[in-house]
Amino acid sequence: MTAGDTATRGQTDTGTRRRGERESRVTIAGVAVDNLGFDETLERIDALAGEGGPHYMAVVNAAKIVGANRDEELLRVLHGADLVTADGMSVVWASRLLGRPLKERVTGIDLFEKLVGHAAARGLSVFFFGAREDSVRGVAELFGSRHSNLKIAGMRDGYFAESESERIAGEINRSGADLLFVALGSPAQEKWIAANIERSGVRFALGVGGSFDHLSGRARRAPRWMQRAGLEWLYRLLSEPRRLWRRYMVGNTLFIWLVVTQLLRRNTPKKQEGKG
Ligand code: UDP
């Protein structure tokens, strides 16, 4: 399957979308990514959460974009998101190669940290869902100590049977949480959010991958200089080579292939895309 270029993302009840949002999207290998800077993304999320729910956002790296080209459900979920930003530098590089440069990388973990602070400042409550028990507890403690007025509506680990999803969404709903952060890894977290956000009753949900592990200190994040150089993937690969080498080798090669194919298609006069 080749992902299409004409996705309709995050439609409102009336099936319409604000113009600015549609114009600022860049399509990379069939996945529409919002061309927003970090602060603009935060503003957009604050506005979405202010409107009430349910809204959700996803961040994408090369592996997730490749995944969406092989997994129709993931592609649908990404197209249904209110916002999608580039979690990986390779996505930003691809946008430059395609002549539609994204302003910057807007990662899930950085948004997560800021959004929890915003929630504390605005009196919105948060729910942390995912990772191992000690990780999710650790992240709740960390944010509790950073923001003494933070309302933590609840938390739970991310190890459960598929049949428990409805019950968990009900638990989140009863907690009265406004913002939900889901750390189940990809694509499980994106699919869980799309399938359960209505039932969970939150205003806004974001999938944050391994962030609970990183912030609670269970896993280390790459040093800043490596993050800035777009080498976070190399750091992760060196930390867990056996588990990750295939994912990165195959994933990165396929990603380059998909982007180059898109570039060639666009440069073929008959099939000019030009809309990104
Ligand atoms: N995880 C989970 N439930 C599962 C499998 C994974 O809660 O059934 C958690 C895991 O403990 C880790 C996160 O999901 O905290 C996955 O992190 P990773 O960095 O691998 O995320 P990805 O790169 O897949 O987005």
Short mmCIF file of C-alpha atoms and ligand atoms in Angstrom, two decimals:
data_model
loop_
_atom_site.label_atom_id
_atom_site.label_comp_id
_atom_site.label_asym_id
_atom_site.label_seq_id
_atom_site.Cartn_x
_atom_site.Cartn_y
_atom_site.Cartn_z
CA MET A 1 0.00 0.00 0.00
CA THR A 2 1.17 3.48 -0.73
CA ALA A 3 -0.22 6.07 1.60
CA GLY A 4 -2.27 8.76 -0.12
CA ASP A 5 -1.55 12.47 -0.13
CA THR A 6 -5.00 13.79 0.50
CA ALA A 7 -5.68 12.98 4.09
CA THR A 8 -8.40 14.76 6.03
CA ARG A 9 -7.07 15.15 9.51
CA GLY A 10 -8.85 15.74 12.77
CA GLN A 11 -12.14 16.87 11.33
CA THR A 12 -14.43 18.72 13.69
CA ASP A 13 -18.09 17.79 14.21
CA THR A 14 -19.03 19.93 11.27
CA GLY A 15 -16.44 18.20 9.09
CA THR A 16 -14.55 21.44 8.55
CA ARG A 17 -11.09 22.55 9.55
CA ARG A 18 -9.55 25.94 10.04
CA ARG A 19 -7.77 26.94 6.85
CA GLY A 20 -4.43 27.72 8.43
CA GLU A 21 -4.14 24.19 9.79
CA ARG A 22 -4.56 22.55 6.39
CA GLU A 23 -2.13 24.89 4.68
CA SER A 24 0.65 24.26 7.15
CA ARG A 25 0.89 20.53 6.53
CA VAL A 26 3.73 18.83 4.67
CA THR A 27 3.17 15.32 3.31
CA ILE A 28 6.11 12.99 3.82
CA ALA A 29 5.75 9.51 2.35
CA GLY A 30 1.98 9.78 2.64
CA VAL A 31 1.88 11.12 6.21
CA ALA A 32 0.79 14.72 6.71
CA VAL A 33 3.01 16.52 9.22
CA ASP A 34 2.10 19.95 10.63
CA ASN A 35 4.69 22.59 9.90
CA LEU A 36 4.65 24.24 13.30
CA GLY A 37 7.45 25.35 15.59
CA PHE A 38 7.60 24.06 19.14
CA ASP A 39 5.87 27.07 20.71
CA GLU A 40 3.23 27.18 17.99
CA THR A 41 2.46 23.52 18.63
CA LEU A 42 2.06 24.20 22.34
CA GLU A 43 -0.28 27.11 21.59
CA ARG A 44 -2.34 24.89 19.29
CA ILE A 45 -2.59 22.19 21.95
CA ASP A 46 -3.61 24.71 24.59
CA ALA A 47 -6.35 25.93 22.25
CA LEU A 48 -7.54 22.37 21.55
CA ALA A 49 -7.60 21.52 25.24
CA GLY A 50 -9.44 24.78 25.91
CA GLU A 51 -12.15 23.77 23.40
CA GLY A 52 -12.77 20.51 25.24
CA GLY A 53 -12.30 17.07 23.74
CA PRO A 54 -11.68 14.69 22.35
CA HIS A 55 -8.47 15.68 20.56
CA TYR A 56 -5.29 13.73 20.04
CA MET A 57 -1.86 14.29 18.64
CA ALA A 58 0.90 12.00 17.36
CA VAL A 59 4.60 12.55 16.80
CA VAL A 60 6.35 10.68 13.98
CA ASN A 61 9.84 9.47 13.23
CA ALA A 62 11.09 7.55 10.18
CA ALA A 63 10.02 4.18 11.63
CA LYS A 64 6.46 5.36 12.26
CA ILE A 65 6.13 6.79 8.75
CA VAL A 66 7.40 3.52 7.28
CA GLY A 67 4.98 1.68 9.58
CA ALA A 68 2.07 3.78 8.30
CA ASN A 69 2.91 2.74 4.74
CA ARG A 70 2.51 -0.90 5.73
CA ASP A 71 -0.27 -0.65 8.28
CA GLU A 72 -3.49 0.93 7.12
CA GLU A 73 -4.86 1.25 10.63
CA LEU A 74 -1.83 3.27 11.76
CA LEU A 75 -2.14 5.50 8.69
CA ARG A 76 -5.82 6.13 9.48
CA VAL A 77 -4.97 6.93 13.07
CA LEU A 78 -2.30 9.45 12.00
CA HIS A 79 -4.70 11.05 9.55
CA GLY A 80 -7.32 11.28 12.26
CA ALA A 81 -4.99 13.15 14.61
CA ASP A 82 -5.54 16.86 15.25
CA LEU A 83 -1.81 17.44 15.06
CA VAL A 84 1.23 15.47 13.87
CA THR A 85 4.78 16.74 14.38
CA ALA A 86 8.29 15.46 13.61
CA ASP A 87 9.78 13.52 16.51
CA GLY A 88 12.86 12.52 14.50
CA MET A 89 15.45 14.66 12.70
CA SER A 90 15.21 12.35 9.67
CA VAL A 91 11.65 13.61 9.13
CA VAL A 92 12.92 17.21 9.13
CA TRP A 93 15.71 16.29 6.69
CA ALA A 94 13.21 14.55 4.42
CA SER A 95 11.02 17.67 4.37
CA ARG A 96 14.04 19.74 3.27
CA LEU A 97 14.89 17.27 0.53
CA LEU A 98 11.30 17.48 -0.68
CA GLY A 99 11.52 21.27 -0.86
CA ARG A 100 8.92 21.84 1.90
CA PRO A 101 11.12 22.31 4.98
CA LEU A 102 9.54 21.77 8.35
CA LYS A 103 10.39 24.57 10.79
CA GLU A 104 11.82 22.26 13.41
CA ARG A 105 11.69 19.00 15.22
CA VAL A 106 8.92 18.96 17.84
CA THR A 107 9.41 15.90 20.00
CA GLY A 108 6.88 14.08 22.14
CA ILE A 109 9.04 14.13 25.26
CA ASP A 110 9.69 17.88 25.08
CA LEU A 111 6.00 18.61 24.52
CA PHE A 112 5.08 16.25 27.35
CA GLU A 113 7.29 18.10 29.85
CA LYS A 114 5.93 21.51 28.84
CA LEU A 115 2.30 20.39 28.72
CA VAL A 116 2.40 19.04 32.25
CA GLY A 117 3.66 22.47 33.37
CA HIS A 118 0.86 24.18 31.44
CA ALA A 119 -1.69 21.81 33.01
CA ALA A 120 -0.43 22.73 36.48
CA ALA A 121 -0.63 26.44 35.67
CA ARG A 122 -4.17 26.17 34.27
CA GLY A 123 -5.65 23.78 36.79
CA LEU A 124 -6.11 20.95 34.29
CA SER A 125 -5.63 17.41 35.58
CA VAL A 126 -3.38 14.79 34.01
CA PHE A 127 -3.39 10.99 33.73
CA PHE A 128 -0.22 8.99 33.09
CA PHE A 129 -0.83 5.65 31.36
CA GLY A 130 1.87 3.23 30.25
CA ALA A 131 5.33 1.75 30.89
CA ARG A 132 6.28 -0.35 33.92
CA GLU A 133 4.77 0.39 37.31
CA ASP A 134 7.98 1.94 38.72
CA SER A 135 8.39 4.14 35.62
CA VAL A 136 4.89 5.58 35.71
CA ARG A 137 5.13 6.14 39.47
CA GLY A 138 8.53 7.77 38.97
CA VAL A 139 7.21 10.16 36.34
CA ALA A 140 4.24 11.11 38.54
CA GLU A 141 6.60 11.80 41.46
CA LEU A 142 8.91 13.86 39.27
CA PHE A 143 6.13 16.10 38.00
CA GLY A 144 4.51 16.24 41.43
CA SER A 145 7.75 17.62 42.84
CA ARG A 146 8.27 20.04 39.93
CA HIS A 147 4.74 21.45 40.13
CA SER A 148 3.29 21.37 43.63
CA ASN A 149 -0.17 22.40 42.35
CA LEU A 150 -0.33 19.70 39.64
CA LYS A 151 -3.57 17.69 39.72
CA ILE A 152 -2.71 14.06 38.99
CA ALA A 153 -6.06 12.43 38.25
CA GLY A 154 -4.51 8.98 38.05
CA MET A 155 -1.91 6.66 36.62
CA ARG A 156 -1.50 3.04 35.61
CA ASP A 157 1.13 0.84 34.02
CA GLY A 158 1.00 -0.20 30.37
CA TYR A 159 0.90 -3.98 30.72
CA PHE A 160 -2.62 -5.29 30.22
CA ALA A 161 -4.68 -7.64 28.06
CA GLU A 162 -6.38 -6.17 25.00
CA SER A 163 -9.74 -7.06 26.56
CA GLU A 164 -9.01 -4.64 29.43
CA SER A 165 -8.81 -1.55 27.22
CA GLU A 166 -12.45 -0.55 27.67
CA ARG A 167 -12.22 -0.89 31.41
CA ILE A 168 -9.02 1.21 31.49
CA ALA A 169 -10.64 3.93 29.36
CA GLY A 170 -13.57 3.89 31.83
CA GLU A 171 -11.11 4.25 34.71
CA ILE A 172 -9.54 7.28 33.02
CA ASN A 173 -12.99 8.73 32.44
CA ARG A 174 -13.98 8.32 36.09
CA SER A 175 -10.74 9.98 37.16
CA GLY A 176 -11.96 13.16 35.44
CA ALA A 177 -8.58 13.65 33.72
CA ASP A 178 -8.27 16.49 31.21
CA LEU A 179 -4.97 15.51 29.60
CA LEU A 180 -3.84 11.93 28.95
CA PHE A 181 -0.26 10.86 28.28
CA VAL A 182 0.12 7.35 26.87
CA ALA A 183 3.47 5.52 26.89
CA LEU A 184 2.86 2.11 25.31
CA GLY A 185 5.38 2.35 22.45
CA SER A 186 4.42 2.59 18.79
CA PRO A 187 2.12 1.89 17.11
CA ALA A 188 0.26 0.49 20.14
CA GLN A 189 -0.12 3.89 21.84
CA GLU A 190 -1.44 5.68 18.74
CA LYS A 191 -3.97 2.92 18.08
CA TRP A 192 -5.03 2.76 21.72
CA ILE A 193 -5.61 6.50 21.84
CA ALA A 194 -7.65 6.59 18.63
CA ALA A 195 -9.80 3.65 19.70
CA ASN A 196 -10.37 4.77 23.29
CA ILE A 197 -10.21 8.54 23.48
CA GLU A 198 -13.98 9.05 23.32
CA ARG A 199 -14.60 6.60 26.13
CA SER A 200 -11.80 8.04 28.26
CA GLY A 201 -13.45 11.47 28.18
CA VAL A 202 -10.20 13.48 28.10
CA ARG A 203 -9.77 16.76 26.25
CA PHE A 204 -6.42 15.90 24.74
CA ALA A 205 -4.19 12.81 24.47
CA LEU A 206 -0.59 12.42 23.36
CA GLY A 207 1.48 9.26 22.80
CA VAL A 208 4.88 9.72 24.42
CA GLY A 209 6.77 6.47 23.68
CA GLY A 210 9.61 5.81 26.08
CA SER A 211 9.29 9.19 27.87
CA PHE A 212 8.17 7.75 31.22
CA ASP A 213 11.32 5.58 31.26
CA HIS A 214 13.55 8.50 30.32
CA LEU A 215 12.08 11.02 32.74
CA SER A 216 11.86 8.60 35.67
CA GLY A 217 15.51 7.72 35.12
CA ARG A 218 14.88 4.10 34.08
CA ALA A 219 16.42 4.81 30.68
CA ARG A 220 18.86 7.51 29.67
CA ARG A 221 18.18 9.96 26.89
CA ALA A 222 20.94 10.86 24.42
CA PRO A 223 23.11 13.87 25.37
CA ARG A 224 21.86 17.22 24.08
CA TRP A 225 24.56 17.51 21.41
CA MET A 226 23.50 14.16 19.93
CA GLN A 227 19.85 15.21 19.98
CA ARG A 228 20.73 18.45 18.20
CA ALA A 229 22.82 16.61 15.58
CA GLY A 230 19.93 14.24 14.86
CA LEU A 231 21.84 11.31 16.37
CA GLU A 232 19.39 10.22 19.06
CA TRP A 233 18.66 7.07 17.04
CA LEU A 234 22.40 6.19 17.08
CA TYR A 235 22.50 6.59 20.84
CA ARG A 236 19.53 4.26 21.21
CA LEU A 237 21.01 1.81 18.73
CA LEU A 238 24.28 1.70 20.67
CA SER A 239 22.39 1.21 23.96
CA GLU A 240 20.29 -1.70 22.68
CA PRO A 241 21.95 -2.96 19.47
CA ARG A 242 20.42 -6.45 19.48
CA ARG A 243 16.86 -5.27 19.82
CA LEU A 244 17.13 -2.23 17.55
CA TRP A 245 19.57 -2.89 14.70
CA ARG A 246 17.02 -4.46 12.40
CA ARG A 247 14.44 -1.75 13.16
CA TYR A 248 16.93 1.00 12.26
CA MET A 249 18.65 -0.63 9.29
CA VAL A 250 15.46 -1.80 7.58
CA GLY A 251 13.39 1.17 8.73
CA ASN A 252 15.88 3.85 7.68
CA THR A 253 16.49 2.25 4.29
CA LEU A 254 12.76 2.00 3.59
CA PHE A 255 12.23 5.57 4.73
CA ILE A 256 14.91 6.87 2.35
CA TRP A 257 13.35 4.79 -0.44
CA LEU A 258 9.87 6.20 0.21
CA VAL A 259 11.13 9.80 0.30
CA VAL A 260 13.23 9.43 -2.85
CA THR A 261 10.26 7.83 -4.64
CA GLN A 262 8.09 10.77 -3.62
CA LEU A 263 10.73 13.20 -4.87
CA LEU A 264 11.01 11.42 -8.22
CA ARG A 265 7.22 11.28 -8.61
CA ARG A 266 7.00 14.96 -7.91
CA ASN A 267 9.66 15.78 -10.46
CA THR A 268 7.85 13.78 -13.13
CA PRO A 269 5.90 16.44 -15.09
CA LYS A 270 2.66 14.41 -15.49
CA LYS A 271 2.23 13.62 -11.83
CA GLN A 272 3.23 16.94 -10.35
CA GLU A 273 2.17 17.04 -6.74
CA GLY A 274 3.61 20.34 -5.58
CA LYS A 275 1.18 20.50 -2.68
CA GLY A 276 3.37 18.48 -0.32
N1 UDP B 1 5.29 -0.57 27.02
C1 UDP B 1 4.10 -0.75 27.70
N2 UDP B 1 3.34 -1.84 27.42
C2 UDP B 1 3.72 -2.77 26.52
C3 UDP B 1 4.94 -2.57 25.80
C4 UDP B 1 5.69 -1.43 26.07
O1 UDP B 1 3.72 0.06 28.54
O2 UDP B 1 2.97 -3.74 26.32
C5 UDP B 1 6.11 0.60 27.33
C6 UDP B 1 7.53 0.30 27.71
O3 UDP B 1 7.59 -0.06 29.08
C7 UDP B 1 8.23 1.60 27.39
C8 UDP B 1 7.42 2.15 26.21
O4 UDP B 1 6.21 1.40 26.18
O5 UDP B 1 8.12 2.48 28.49
C9 UDP B 1 8.09 1.94 24.86
O6 UDP B 1 9.15 2.72 24.74
P1 UDP B 1 9.96 2.81 23.38
O7 UDP B 1 11.04 3.80 23.63
O8 UDP B 1 10.32 1.45 22.90
O9 UDP B 1 8.87 3.48 22.44
P2 UDP B 1 8.82 3.50 20.86
O10 UDP B 1 10.22 3.74 20.39
O11 UDP B 1 8.29 2.15 20.46
O12 UDP B 1 7.86 4.61 20.61
#
